[in-house]
Amino acid sequence: MTAAAFLLFLIVTASAANNSISLISNGAPCETKTLSEPRAATGLNFDISFEINNLVLEVSRNNTNFSDISQQLLSTHPQIVGVILSSTIRLPTLSLNVRGRLKVFPNRTAETDVFWKTFDAPHNGWAPPFRDCNFLQGIWFYAYILKSADIGLGLFIPVKLNQCDFGLSDIFGGPHQCDDETTDVSNLIFLCF
Ligand SMILES: *[C@@H]1O[C@H](CO)[C@@H](O)[C@H](O)[C@H]1NC(C)=O
Ligand SMILES: *[C@@H]1O[C@H](CO)[C@@H](O)[C@H](O)[C@H]1NC(C)=O
Ligand SMILES: *[C@@H]1O[C@H](CO)[C@@H](O)[C@H](O)[C@H]1NC(C)=O
Ligand SMILES: *[C@@H]1O[C@H](CO)[C@@H](O)[C@H](O)[C@H]1NC(C)=O
């Protein structure tokens, strides 16, 4: 990774971390949750199919350096904050961008359980969004899962919370009134890349 990319990585994740803390202080204590319905990420500034194809190619070339593949992905696309990779010759590995540091989990841990449970989903494609309450306190994630006989991958992308986004109403406990006149955007959008 270049120095410039790494700096960007640090800046983006540091501001994301600050903003998520303000959410906690505004609201209820963090509780891990998973929505009942799958939801596709919106507002992506990159082509996710292109990145998925690249990952599939890389892993099927028998590149087992999952932390290197993950670090390149997370630094190139700061909108992605977590990735799980697995292959026939390497057990699944979760990598998370935790406030600018790459944390690599070769094994399931209690703190990362919600990511692994989402990865276990029986269907490929977008999974139901979930909220992490451990390493990424209070952040909701979209999850894209792809598993075949040869490879597995999961991509985790923070949700930009917005009560005016009807597709996210479950997060706010059902359909919410969205009054553009009085909406305080600074309280609603806590992850701005
Ligand atoms: C995070 O918030 C603290 C306290 O409000 C502030 O001092 C710090 O500069 C902020 N960091 C970033 C990266 O915004
Ligand atoms: C990857 O490894 C598997 C298992 O060792 C092997 O069957 C396969 O041919 C390898 N693929 C490549 C592209 O090297
Ligand atoms: C993985 O890649 C990184 C960066 O290229 C390298 O520093 C590290 O030694 C590699 N790890 C293994 C196990 O090959
Ligand atoms: C991770 O799991 C593997 C296989 O179950 C086990 O052999 C290994 O000791 C575990 N590593 C850690 C750090 O717990």
mmCIF file of C-alpha atoms and ligand atoms in Angstrom, residues 65 67-68 71, ligand 3:
data_model
loop_
_atom_site.group_PDB
_atom_site.id
_atom_site.type_symbol
_atom_site.label_atom_id
_atom_site.label_comp_id
_atom_site.label_asym_id
_atom_site.label_seq_id
_atom_site.Cartn_x
_atom_site.Cartn_y
_atom_site.Cartn_z
ATOM 1 C CA ASN A 65 -2.075 -14.506 2.033
ATOM 2 C CA SER A 67 -4.361 -10.548 5.246
ATOM 3 C CA ASP A 68 -2.484 -9.059 2.278
ATOM 4 C CA GLN A 71 -5.473 -5.039 3.402
HETATM 5 C C1 LIG B 3 1.669 -11.567 3.065
HETATM 6 O O1 LIG B 3 1.935 -10.396 2.289
HETATM 7 C C2 LIG B 3 2.593 -9.375 3.009
HETATM 8 C C3 LIG B 3 2.681 -8.140 2.103
HETATM 9 O O2 LIG B 3 2.988 -8.477 0.794
HETATM 10 C C4 LIG B 3 3.946 -9.881 3.455
HETATM 11 O O3 LIG B 3 4.613 -8.868 4.208
HETATM 12 C C5 LIG B 3 3.769 -11.134 4.331
HETATM 13 O O4 LIG B 3 5.007 -11.654 4.684
HETATM 14 C C6 LIG B 3 2.948 -12.166 3.568
HETATM 15 N N1 LIG B 3 2.649 -13.274 4.478
HETATM 16 C C7 LIG B 3 2.856 -14.526 4.148
HETATM 17 C C8 LIG B 3 2.478 -15.555 5.159
HETATM 18 O O5 LIG B 3 3.307 -14.837 3.044
#
